[in-house]
Every structure is written in C-alpha cells, then in structure tokens.
PDB file of C-alpha atoms in Angstrom:
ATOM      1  CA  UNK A   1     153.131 -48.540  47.076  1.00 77.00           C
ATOM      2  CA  UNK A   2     156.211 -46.743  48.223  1.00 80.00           C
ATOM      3  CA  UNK A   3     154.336 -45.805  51.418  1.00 84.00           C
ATOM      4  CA  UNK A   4     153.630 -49.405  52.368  1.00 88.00           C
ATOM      5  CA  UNK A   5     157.113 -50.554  51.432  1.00 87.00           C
ATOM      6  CA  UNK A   6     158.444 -48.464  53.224  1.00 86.00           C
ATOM      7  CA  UNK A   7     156.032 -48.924  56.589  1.00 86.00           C
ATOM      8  CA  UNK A   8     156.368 -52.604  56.233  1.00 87.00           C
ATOM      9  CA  UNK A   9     160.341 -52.830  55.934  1.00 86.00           C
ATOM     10  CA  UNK A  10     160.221 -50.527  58.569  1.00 83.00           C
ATOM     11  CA  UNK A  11     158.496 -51.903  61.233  1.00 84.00           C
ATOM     12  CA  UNK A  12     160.448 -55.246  60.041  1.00 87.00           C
ATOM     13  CA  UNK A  13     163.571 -53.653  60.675  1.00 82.00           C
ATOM     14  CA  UNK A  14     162.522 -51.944  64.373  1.00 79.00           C
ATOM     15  CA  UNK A  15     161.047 -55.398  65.180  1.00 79.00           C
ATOM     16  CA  UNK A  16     164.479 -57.003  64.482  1.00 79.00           C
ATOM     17  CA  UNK A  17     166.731 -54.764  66.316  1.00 74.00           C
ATOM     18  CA  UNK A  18     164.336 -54.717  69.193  1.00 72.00           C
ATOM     19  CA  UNK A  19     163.984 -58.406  69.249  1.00 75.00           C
ATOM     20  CA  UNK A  20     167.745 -58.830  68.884  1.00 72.00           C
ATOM     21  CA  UNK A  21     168.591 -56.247  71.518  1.00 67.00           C
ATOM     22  CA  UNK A  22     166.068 -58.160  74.501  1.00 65.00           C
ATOM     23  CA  UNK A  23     165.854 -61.316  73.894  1.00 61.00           C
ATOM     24  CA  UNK A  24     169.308 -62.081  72.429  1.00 58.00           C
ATOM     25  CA  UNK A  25     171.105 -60.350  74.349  1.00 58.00           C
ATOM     26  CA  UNK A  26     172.932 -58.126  71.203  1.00 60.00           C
ATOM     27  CA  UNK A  27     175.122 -55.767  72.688  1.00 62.00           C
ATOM     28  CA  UNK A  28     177.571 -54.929  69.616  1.00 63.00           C
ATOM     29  CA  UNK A  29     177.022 -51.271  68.772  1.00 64.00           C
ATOM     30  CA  UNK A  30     179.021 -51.634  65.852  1.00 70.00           C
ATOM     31  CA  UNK A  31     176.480 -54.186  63.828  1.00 73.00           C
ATOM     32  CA  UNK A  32     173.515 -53.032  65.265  1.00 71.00           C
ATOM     33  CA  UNK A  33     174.307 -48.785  63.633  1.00 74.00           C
ATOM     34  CA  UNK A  34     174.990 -51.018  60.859  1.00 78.00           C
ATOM     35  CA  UNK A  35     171.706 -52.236  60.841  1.00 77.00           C
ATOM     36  CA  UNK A  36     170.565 -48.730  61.372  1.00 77.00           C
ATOM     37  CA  UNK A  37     172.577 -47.143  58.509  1.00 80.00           C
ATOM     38  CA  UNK A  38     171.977 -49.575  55.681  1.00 84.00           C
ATOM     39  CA  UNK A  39     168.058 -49.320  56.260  1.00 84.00           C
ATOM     40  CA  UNK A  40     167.356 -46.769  54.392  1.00 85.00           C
ATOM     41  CA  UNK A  41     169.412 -47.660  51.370  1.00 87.00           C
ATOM     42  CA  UNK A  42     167.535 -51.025  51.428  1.00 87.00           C
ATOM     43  CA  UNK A  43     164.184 -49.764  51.868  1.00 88.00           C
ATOM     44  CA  UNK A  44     165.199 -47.725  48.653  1.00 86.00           C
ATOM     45  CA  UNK A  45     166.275 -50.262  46.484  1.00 88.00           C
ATOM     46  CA  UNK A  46     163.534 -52.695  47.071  1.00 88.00           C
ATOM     47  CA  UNK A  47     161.384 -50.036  46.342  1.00 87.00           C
ATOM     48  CA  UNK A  48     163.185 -49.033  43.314  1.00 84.00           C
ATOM     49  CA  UNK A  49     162.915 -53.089  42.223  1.00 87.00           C
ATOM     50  CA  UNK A  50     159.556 -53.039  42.810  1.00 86.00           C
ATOM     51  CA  UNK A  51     158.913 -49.499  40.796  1.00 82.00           C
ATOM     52  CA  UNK A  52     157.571 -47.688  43.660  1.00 82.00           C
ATOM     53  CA  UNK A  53     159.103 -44.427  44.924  1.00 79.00           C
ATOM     54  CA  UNK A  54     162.484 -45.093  47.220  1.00 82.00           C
ATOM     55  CA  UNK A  55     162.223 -41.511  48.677  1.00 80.00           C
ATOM     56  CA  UNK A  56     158.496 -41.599  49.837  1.00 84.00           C
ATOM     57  CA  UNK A  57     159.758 -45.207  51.429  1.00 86.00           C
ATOM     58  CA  UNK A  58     162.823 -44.175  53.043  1.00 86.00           C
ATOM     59  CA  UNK A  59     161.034 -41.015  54.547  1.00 83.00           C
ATOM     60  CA  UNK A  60     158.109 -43.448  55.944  1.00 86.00           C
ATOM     61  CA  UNK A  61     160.576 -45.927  57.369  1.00 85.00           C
ATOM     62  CA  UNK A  62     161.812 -42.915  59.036  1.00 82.00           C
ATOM     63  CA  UNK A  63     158.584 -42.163  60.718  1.00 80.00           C
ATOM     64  CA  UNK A  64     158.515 -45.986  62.119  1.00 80.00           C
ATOM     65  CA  UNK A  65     161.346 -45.326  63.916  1.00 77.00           C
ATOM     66  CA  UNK A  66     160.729 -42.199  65.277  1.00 71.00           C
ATOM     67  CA  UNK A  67     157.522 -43.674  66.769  1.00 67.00           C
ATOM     68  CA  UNK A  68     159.159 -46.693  67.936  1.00 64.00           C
ATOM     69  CA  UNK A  69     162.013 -44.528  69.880  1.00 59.00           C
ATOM     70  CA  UNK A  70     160.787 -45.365  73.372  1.00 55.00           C
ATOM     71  CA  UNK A  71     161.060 -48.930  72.711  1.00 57.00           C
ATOM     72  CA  UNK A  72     164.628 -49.053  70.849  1.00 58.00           C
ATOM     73  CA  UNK A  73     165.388 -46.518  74.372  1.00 54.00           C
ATOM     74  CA  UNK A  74     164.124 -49.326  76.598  1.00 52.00           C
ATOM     75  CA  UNK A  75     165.381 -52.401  74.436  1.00 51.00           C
ATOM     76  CA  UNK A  76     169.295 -51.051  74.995  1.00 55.00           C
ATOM     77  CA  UNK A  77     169.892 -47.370  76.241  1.00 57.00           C
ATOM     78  CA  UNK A  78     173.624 -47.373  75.649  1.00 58.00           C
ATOM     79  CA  UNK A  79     172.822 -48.538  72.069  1.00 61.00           C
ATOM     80  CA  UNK A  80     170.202 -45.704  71.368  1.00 63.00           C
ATOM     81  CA  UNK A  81     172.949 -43.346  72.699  1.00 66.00           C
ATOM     82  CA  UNK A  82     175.176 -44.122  70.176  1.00 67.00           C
ATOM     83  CA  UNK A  83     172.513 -44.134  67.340  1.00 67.00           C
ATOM     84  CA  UNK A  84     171.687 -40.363  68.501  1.00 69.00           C
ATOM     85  CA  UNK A  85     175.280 -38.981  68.328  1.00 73.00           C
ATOM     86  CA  UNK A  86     175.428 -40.900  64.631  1.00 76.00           C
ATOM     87  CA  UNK A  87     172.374 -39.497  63.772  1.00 72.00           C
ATOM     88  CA  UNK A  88     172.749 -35.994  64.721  1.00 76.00           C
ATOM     89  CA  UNK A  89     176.197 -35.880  62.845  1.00 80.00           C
ATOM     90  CA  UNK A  90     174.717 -36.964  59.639  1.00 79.00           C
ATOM     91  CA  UNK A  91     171.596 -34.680  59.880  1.00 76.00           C
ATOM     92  CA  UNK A  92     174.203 -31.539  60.324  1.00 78.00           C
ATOM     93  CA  UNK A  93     176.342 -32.863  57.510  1.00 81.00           C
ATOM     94  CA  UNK A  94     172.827 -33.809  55.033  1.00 77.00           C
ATOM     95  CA  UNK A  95     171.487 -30.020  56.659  1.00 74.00           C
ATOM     96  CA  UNK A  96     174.491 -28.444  54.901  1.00 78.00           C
ATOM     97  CA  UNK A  97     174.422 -30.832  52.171  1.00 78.00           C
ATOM     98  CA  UNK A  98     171.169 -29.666  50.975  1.00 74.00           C
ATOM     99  CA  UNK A  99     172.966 -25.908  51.097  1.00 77.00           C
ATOM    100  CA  UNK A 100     175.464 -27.031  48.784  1.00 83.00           C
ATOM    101  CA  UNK A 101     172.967 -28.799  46.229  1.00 77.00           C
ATOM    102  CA  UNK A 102     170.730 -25.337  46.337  1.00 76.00           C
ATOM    103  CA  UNK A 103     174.061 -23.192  45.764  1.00 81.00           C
ATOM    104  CA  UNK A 104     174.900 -25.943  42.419  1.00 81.00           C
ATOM    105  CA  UNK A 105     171.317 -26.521  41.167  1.00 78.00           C
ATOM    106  CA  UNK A 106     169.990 -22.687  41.328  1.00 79.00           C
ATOM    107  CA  UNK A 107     172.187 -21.153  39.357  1.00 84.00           C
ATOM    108  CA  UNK A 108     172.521 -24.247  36.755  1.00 83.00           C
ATOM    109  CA  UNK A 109     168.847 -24.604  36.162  1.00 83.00           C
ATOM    110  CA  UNK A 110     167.868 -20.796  35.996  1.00 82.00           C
ATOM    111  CA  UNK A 111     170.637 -19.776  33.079  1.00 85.00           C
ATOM    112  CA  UNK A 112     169.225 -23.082  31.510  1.00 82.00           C
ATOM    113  CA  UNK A 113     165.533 -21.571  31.796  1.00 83.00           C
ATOM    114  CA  UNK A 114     166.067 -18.750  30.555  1.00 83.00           C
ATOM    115  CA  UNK A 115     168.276 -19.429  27.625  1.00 84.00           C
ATOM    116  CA  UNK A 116     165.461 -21.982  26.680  1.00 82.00           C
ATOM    117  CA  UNK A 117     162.184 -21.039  28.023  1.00 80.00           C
ATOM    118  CA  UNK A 118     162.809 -17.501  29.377  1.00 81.00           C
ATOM    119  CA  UNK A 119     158.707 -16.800  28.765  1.00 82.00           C
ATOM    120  CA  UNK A 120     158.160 -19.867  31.452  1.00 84.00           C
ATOM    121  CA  UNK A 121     159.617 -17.690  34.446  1.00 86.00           C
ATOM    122  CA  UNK A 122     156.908 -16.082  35.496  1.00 87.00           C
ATOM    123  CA  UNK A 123     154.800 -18.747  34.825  1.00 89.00           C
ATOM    124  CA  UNK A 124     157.151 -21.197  37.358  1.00 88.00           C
ATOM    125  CA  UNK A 125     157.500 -18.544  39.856  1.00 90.00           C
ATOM    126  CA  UNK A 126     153.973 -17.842  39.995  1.00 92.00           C
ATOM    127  CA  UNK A 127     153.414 -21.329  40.538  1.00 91.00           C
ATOM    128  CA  UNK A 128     156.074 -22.145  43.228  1.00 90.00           C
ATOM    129  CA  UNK A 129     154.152 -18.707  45.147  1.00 92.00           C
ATOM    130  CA  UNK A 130     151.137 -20.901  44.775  1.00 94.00           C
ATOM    131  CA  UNK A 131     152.290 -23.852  45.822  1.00 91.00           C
ATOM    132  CA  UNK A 132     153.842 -22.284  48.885  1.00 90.00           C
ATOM    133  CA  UNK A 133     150.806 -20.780  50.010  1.00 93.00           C
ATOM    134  CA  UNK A 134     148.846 -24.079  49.927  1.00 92.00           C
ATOM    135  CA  UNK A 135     151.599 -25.853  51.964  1.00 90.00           C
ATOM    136  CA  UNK A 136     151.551 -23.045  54.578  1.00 91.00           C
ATOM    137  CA  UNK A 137     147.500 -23.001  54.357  1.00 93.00           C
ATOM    138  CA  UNK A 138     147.632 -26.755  54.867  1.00 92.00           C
ATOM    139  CA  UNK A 139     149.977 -27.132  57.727  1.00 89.00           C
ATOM    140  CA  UNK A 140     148.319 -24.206  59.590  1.00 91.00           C
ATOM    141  CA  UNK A 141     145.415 -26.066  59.162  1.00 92.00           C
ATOM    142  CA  UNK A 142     146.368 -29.355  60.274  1.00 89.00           C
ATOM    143  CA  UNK A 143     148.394 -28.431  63.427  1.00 86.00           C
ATOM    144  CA  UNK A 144     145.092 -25.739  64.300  1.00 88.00           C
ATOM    145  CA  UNK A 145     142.536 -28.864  64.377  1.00 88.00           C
ATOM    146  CA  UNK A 146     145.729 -31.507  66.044  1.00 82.00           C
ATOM    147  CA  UNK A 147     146.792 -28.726  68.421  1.00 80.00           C
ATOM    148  CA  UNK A 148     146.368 -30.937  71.610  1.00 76.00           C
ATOM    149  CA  UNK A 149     148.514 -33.682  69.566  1.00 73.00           C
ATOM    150  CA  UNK A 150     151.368 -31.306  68.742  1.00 71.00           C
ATOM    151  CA  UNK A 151     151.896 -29.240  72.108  1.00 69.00           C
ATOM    152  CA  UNK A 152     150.826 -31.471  75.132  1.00 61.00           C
ATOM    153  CA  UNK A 153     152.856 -34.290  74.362  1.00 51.00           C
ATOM    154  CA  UNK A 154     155.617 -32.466  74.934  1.00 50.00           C
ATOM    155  CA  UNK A 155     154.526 -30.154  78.289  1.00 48.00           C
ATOM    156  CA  UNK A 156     154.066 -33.487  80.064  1.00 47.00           C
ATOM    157  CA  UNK A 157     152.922 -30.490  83.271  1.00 47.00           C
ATOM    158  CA  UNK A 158     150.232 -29.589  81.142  1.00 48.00           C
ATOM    159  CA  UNK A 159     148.467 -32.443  82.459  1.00 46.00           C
ATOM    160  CA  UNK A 160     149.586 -32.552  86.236  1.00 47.00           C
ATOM    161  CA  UNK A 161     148.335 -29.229  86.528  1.00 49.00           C
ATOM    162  CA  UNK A 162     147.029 -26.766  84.504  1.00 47.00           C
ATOM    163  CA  UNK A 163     147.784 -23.753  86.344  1.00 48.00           C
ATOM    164  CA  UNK A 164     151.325 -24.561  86.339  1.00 53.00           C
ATOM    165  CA  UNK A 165     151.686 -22.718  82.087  1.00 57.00           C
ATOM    166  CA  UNK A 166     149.739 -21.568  80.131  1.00 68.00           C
ATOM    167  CA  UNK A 167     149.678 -23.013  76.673  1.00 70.00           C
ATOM    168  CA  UNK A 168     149.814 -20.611  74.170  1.00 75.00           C
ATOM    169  CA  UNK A 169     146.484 -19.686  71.585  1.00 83.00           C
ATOM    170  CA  UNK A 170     145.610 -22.088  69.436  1.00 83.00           C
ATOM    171  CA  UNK A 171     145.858 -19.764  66.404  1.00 87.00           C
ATOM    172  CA  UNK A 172     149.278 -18.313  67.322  1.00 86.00           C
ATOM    173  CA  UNK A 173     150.851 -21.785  68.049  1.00 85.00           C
ATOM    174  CA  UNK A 174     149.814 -23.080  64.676  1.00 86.00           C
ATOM    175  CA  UNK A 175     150.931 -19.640  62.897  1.00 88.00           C
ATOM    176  CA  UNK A 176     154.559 -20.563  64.437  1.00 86.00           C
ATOM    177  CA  UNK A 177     154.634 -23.898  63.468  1.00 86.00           C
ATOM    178  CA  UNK A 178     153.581 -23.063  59.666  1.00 86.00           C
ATOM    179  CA  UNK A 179     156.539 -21.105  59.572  1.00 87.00           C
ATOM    180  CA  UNK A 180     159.177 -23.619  60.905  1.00 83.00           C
ATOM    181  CA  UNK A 181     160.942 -26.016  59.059  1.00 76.00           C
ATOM    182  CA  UNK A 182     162.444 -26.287  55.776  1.00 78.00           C
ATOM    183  CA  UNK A 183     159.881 -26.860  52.975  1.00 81.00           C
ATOM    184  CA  UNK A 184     160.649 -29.115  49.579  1.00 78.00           C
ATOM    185  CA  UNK A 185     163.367 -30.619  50.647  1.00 77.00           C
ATOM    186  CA  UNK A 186     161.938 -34.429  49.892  1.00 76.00           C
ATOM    187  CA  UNK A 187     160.328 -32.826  46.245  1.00 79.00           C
ATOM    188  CA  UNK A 188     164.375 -31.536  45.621  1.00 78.00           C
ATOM    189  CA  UNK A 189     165.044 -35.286  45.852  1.00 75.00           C
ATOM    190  CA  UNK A 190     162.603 -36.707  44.278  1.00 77.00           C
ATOM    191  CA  UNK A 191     163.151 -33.994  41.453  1.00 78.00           C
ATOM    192  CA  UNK A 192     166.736 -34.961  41.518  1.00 76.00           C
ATOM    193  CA  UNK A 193     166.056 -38.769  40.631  1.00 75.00           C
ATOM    194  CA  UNK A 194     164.028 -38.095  37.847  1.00 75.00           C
ATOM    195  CA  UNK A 195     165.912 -38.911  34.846  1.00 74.00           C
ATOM    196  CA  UNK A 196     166.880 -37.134  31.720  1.00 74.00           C
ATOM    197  CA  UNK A 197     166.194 -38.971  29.161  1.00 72.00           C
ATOM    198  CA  UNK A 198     162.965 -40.813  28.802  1.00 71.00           C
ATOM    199  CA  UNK A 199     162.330 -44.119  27.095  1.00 68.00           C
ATOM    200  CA  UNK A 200     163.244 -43.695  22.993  1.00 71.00           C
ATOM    201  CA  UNK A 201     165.920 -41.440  24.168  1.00 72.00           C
ATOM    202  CA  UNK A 202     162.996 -38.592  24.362  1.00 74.00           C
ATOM    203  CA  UNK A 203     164.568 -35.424  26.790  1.00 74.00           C
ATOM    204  CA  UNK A 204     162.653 -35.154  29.732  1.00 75.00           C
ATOM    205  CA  UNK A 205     161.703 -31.399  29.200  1.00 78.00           C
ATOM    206  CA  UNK A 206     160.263 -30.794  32.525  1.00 81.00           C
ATOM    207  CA  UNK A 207     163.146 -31.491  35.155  1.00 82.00           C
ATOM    208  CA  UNK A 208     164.621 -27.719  35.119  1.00 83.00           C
ATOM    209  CA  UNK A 209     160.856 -26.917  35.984  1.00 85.00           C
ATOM    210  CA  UNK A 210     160.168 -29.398  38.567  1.00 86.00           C
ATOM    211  CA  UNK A 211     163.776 -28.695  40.234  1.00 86.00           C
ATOM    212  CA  UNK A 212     163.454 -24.766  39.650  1.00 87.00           C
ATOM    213  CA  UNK A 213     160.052 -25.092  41.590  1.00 88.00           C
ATOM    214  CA  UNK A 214     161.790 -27.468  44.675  1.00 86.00           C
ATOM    215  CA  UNK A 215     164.282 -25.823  44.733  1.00 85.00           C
ATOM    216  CA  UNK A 216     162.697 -22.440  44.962  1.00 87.00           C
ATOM    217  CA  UNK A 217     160.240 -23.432  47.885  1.00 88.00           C
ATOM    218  CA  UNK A 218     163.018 -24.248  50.060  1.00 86.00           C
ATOM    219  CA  UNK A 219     164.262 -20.706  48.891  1.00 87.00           C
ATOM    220  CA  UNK A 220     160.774 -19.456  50.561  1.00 89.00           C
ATOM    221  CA  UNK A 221     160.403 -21.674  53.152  1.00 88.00           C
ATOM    222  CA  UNK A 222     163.928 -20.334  54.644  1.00 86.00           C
ATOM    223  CA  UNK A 223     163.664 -16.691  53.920  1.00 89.00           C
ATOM    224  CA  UNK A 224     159.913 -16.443  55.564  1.00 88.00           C
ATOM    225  CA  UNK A 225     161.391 -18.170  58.411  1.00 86.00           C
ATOM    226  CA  UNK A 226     163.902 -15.623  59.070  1.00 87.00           C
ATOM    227  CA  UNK A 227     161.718 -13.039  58.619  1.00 88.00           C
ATOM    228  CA  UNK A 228     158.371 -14.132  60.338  1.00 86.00           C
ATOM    229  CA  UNK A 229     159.406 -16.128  62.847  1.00 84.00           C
ATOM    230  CA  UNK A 230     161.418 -13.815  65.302  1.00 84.00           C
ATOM    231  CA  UNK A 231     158.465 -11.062  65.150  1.00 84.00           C
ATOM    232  CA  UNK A 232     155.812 -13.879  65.949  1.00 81.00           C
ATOM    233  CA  UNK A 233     158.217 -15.736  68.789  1.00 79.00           C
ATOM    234  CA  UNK A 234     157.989 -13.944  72.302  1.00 71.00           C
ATOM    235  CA  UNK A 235     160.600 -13.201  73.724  1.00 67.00           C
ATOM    236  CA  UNK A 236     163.132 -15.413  76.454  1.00 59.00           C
ATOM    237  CA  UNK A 237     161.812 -15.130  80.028  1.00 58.00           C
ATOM    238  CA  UNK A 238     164.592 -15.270  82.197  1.00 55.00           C
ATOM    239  CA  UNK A 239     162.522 -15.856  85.254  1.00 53.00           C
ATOM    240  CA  UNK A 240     162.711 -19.464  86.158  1.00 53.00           C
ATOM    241  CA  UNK A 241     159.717 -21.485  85.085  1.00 53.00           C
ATOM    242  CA  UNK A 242     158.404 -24.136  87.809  1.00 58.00           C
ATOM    243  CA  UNK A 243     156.789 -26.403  84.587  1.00 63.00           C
ATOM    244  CA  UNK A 244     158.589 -30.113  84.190  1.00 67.00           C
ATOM    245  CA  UNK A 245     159.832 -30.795  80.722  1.00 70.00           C
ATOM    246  CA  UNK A 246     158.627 -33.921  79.589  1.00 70.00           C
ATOM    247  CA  UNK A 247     162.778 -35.496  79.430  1.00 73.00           C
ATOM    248  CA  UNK A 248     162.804 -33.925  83.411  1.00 78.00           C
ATOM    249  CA  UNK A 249     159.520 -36.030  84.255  1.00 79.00           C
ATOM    250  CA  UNK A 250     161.263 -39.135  82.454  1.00 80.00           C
ATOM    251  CA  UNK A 251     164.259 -38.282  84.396  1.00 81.00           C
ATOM    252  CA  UNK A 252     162.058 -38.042  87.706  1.00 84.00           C
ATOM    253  CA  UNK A 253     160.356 -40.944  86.643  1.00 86.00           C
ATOM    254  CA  UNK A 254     163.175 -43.554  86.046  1.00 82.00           C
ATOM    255  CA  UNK A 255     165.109 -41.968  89.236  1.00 85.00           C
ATOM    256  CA  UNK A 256     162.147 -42.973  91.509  1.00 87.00           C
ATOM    257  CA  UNK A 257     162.104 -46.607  89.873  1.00 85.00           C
ATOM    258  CA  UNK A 258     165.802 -47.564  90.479  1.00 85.00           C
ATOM    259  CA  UNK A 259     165.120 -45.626  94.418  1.00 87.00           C
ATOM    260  CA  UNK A 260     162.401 -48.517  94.433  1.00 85.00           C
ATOM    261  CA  UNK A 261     164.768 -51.489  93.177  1.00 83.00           C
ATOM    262  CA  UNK A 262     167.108 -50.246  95.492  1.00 84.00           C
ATOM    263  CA  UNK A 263     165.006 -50.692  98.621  1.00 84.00           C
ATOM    264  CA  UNK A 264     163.421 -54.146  97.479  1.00 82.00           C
ATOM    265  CA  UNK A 265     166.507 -55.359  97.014  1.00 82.00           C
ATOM    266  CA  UNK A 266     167.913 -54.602 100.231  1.00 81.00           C
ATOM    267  CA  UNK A 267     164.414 -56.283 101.953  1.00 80.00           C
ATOM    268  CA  UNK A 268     164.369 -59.670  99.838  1.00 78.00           C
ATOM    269  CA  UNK A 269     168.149 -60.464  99.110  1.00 77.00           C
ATOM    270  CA  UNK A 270     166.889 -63.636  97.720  1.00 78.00           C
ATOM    271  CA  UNK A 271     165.743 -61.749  94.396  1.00 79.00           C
ATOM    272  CA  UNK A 272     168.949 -60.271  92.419  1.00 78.00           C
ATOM    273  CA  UNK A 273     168.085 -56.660  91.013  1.00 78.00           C
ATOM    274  CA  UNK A 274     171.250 -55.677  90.249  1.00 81.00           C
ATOM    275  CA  UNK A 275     170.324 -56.337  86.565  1.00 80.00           C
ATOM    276  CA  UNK A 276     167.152 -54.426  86.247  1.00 81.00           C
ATOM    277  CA  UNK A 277     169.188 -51.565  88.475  1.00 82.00           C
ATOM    278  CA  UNK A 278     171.827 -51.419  85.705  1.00 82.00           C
ATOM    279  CA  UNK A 279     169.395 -51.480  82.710  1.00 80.00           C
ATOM    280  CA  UNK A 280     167.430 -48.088  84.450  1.00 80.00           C
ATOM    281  CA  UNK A 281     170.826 -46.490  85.305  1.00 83.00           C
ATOM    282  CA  UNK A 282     172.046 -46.565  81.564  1.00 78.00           C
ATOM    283  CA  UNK A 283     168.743 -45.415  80.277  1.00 79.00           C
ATOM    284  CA  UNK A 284     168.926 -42.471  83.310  1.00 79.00           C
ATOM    285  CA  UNK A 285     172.206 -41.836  82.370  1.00 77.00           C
ATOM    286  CA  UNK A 286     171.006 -40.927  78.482  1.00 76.00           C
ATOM    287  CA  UNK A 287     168.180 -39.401  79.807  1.00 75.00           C
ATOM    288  CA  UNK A 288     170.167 -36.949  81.531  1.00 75.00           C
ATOM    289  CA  UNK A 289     172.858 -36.405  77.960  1.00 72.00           C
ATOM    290  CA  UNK A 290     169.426 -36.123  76.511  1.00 67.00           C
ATOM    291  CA  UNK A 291     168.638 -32.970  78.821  1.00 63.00           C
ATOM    292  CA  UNK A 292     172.293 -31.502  78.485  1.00 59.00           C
ATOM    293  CA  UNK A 293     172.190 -31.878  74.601  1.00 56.00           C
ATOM    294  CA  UNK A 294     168.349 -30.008  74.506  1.00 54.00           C
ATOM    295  CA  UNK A 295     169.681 -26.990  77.364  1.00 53.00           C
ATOM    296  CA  UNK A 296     172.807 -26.182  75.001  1.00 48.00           C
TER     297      UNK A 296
END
C-alpha cells in the first residue's frame, strides 16, 4: 500500500508542478521548493492515516521524481537549478545526520543487549553477516542481468560509436556497483519508527534487535566500501579521453538548437523566437553548472 501511495501522490505532485510551471506561467521559486519540500512529509502522513508505511512512500515518491527530472528541467530550468542546490544541501546535512544517529544508537542499543540478552549477540551478528551477503548477492545480480540499463545511459558515446571506450566487463562493473552505496539506511528508519510499547502497554522486545541489525549493515556496507572498492577501481588516466559525457552531448545538443533559433529568426522576422531562445539559454546555462558541479 505504501508503495502505491507513495507512486500515486507522487506522480500527482510532479504533474502539478509541471503543469503549473508551463502552462501557468509559475515562476516563484519560493512556493514552488515549497511544494518540493513539504512532499515528502505529506506523502508520509497520508500514508501514516491510511496505515501503510510513510518511509517505503516517501522513498517511492522519490523515485517519481528522479524519473521525471528531464521534464521538471524542461518545464523551468532556473527553477530546477534552485531545487538542485536545496537538494544537495540537505542530502550533505541528512548524509551526516545518519553519522550522528549511528554514533547515538550503537552504543545505546549494544550496552542494552548485552545487559539483557547478552546470549543474542552472536545470534544478531550472525544474522546481520547473513543478511549482508544476500543484499550484496542480490544487487550483483540485478545490475549483472540490467548491465546495459545501468552503464549506457550514462556513456551517451557508447552508442555513437563503439570504438570510441570500451565499457568495462560485465562481471567487474557489477562487482563495483555491489560495493557502492550505503546499505540499511531506509531499514534504520523504519526501525526507528517502530514504537516501544505495543498495544496493552506490552514492550516491544525486538526494536534493540531490529535497530542493532540496521544499524550494523550500514556499519558493513561502509567499511567493505573502503576496503574493496579502491583495490577493484582502476586507476585515474590522465590522458585525455575523446568519449562525450552524456551532460556534454546535452550541452552540444541544446547549443546547436538555440544556433538553429538563432538563424530562423533572423530569415522570418515575422515569427518572434526570442522566447523559445531564452527558455534553451537558461536550461544551457544549468546544463553547463551541471558539468562544473560533476568535474569538481
């Protein structure tokens, strides 16, 4: 239920901020991040009314709008610019929030364990080790069998010509991939909403467990990261590489379309493209803080 709550309220919202952004014209950045922050807290609570999960519909609403990014870029560019400096200021701050919750919850929930349940341990360890491995199994999997879907979308010269890089093994790629990323992250969460106490006032025994065992595969996920990753990773070439990124095709791209206004409207005056010019410029323009931001 969660899922579809949160894919429906999703696409709802996108829908809305795309429709105000083109056909009305909104150009106030101020109510339309507005729009953008208070999603997720109100894809949460009507989940929560509804007695659904507000986590798995938040993180789903998420994924709406991260594949509707190309239209918010073309419904206003200047707006989506904003959005992204928001954005990444909040993900650094929630990135070192989750930091902070590990360095209060670890310590908390382990003296707990073991003054209460020191024989479950092993037991919990054993079964975060377990748990790990089938996550790491599972994504190595999936991104093996989906490895056209996960690296050609983003070597847009991959499919101008093929001769121009050569994409990596199959295996190798999804070996790196397995490795990156933080893992448990959304169980800490959802761990962290359970409550204590239970209907009847009955403790809820199993929360140290559950949040020992999130808490503990983000542990994992971070440490084999730091580890694995730089002996799997080749090494920088410093030669320069003659392959388009896929933000330098868009770049390309867009440049090539306002060169095109440009000369139509100097042969047919009649027609006014000095709208449609400005609309391609601003998107250029973020295309280009786009590049800068990925080169530092």
């Amino acid at each position: 239920l969660g899922v579809v709550i949160g894919m429906g309220i999703g696409m709802l919202i996108v829908r809305l901020r795309i429709y105000l952004s083109m056909n009305k014209g909104l150009k106030d950045g101020n109510t339309m991040i507005f729009i953008q922050l208070l999603t997720p807290f109100a894809v949460y609570f009507v989940a929560e009314m509804l007695h659904a999960s507000g986590i798995i519909a938040v993180v789903i609403a998420g994924l709406i709008h991260g594949f509707e990014r190309d239209r918010l870029i073309r419904a206003q560019t200047e707006l989506q610019m904003n959005y992204n400096q928001i954005w990444s200021t909040l993900s650094y701050v929630l990135n070192g929030f989750v930091f902070v919750v590990l360095g209060f919850i670890v310590p908390k929930v382990v003296s707990e364990i073991i003054n209460k349940e020191p024989e479950n341990i092993k037991f919990l360890i054993t079964t975060t080790l377990l748990i790990a491995l089938a996550i790491y199994v599972f994504r190595f999997i999936w991104v093996f069998i989906l490895f056209k879907q996960f690296y050609y979308p983003n070597n847009i010269q991959s499919y101008l010509n093929d001769n121009q890089e050569t994409p990596p093994k199959r295996v190798h790629y999804a070996f790196i991939m397995t490795m990156c990323g933080i893992h448990g992250t959304i169980s800490l969460s959802m761990a962290l909403t359970l409550p204590t106490l239970l209907a009847q006032q009955q403790t809820f025994t199993y929360k140290n467990d559950l949040l020992f065992i999130a808490s503990l595969m983000v542990i994992i996920s971070l440490v084999m990261a730091q580890i694995v990753l730089p002996l799997i990773t080749p090494s920088e070439q410093r030669k320069a590489s003659t392959s388009m990124s896929y933000v330098a095709a868009k770049v390309l791209i867009v440049q090539n379309v306002i060169k095109h206004f440009k000369v139509k409207s100097k042969e047919d005056e009649s027609i006014n493209y000095n709208t449609v010019i400005s609309d391609y410029s601003d998107e250029l323009f973020f295309l280009l803080q786009m590049s800068t931001a990925d080169n530092n």
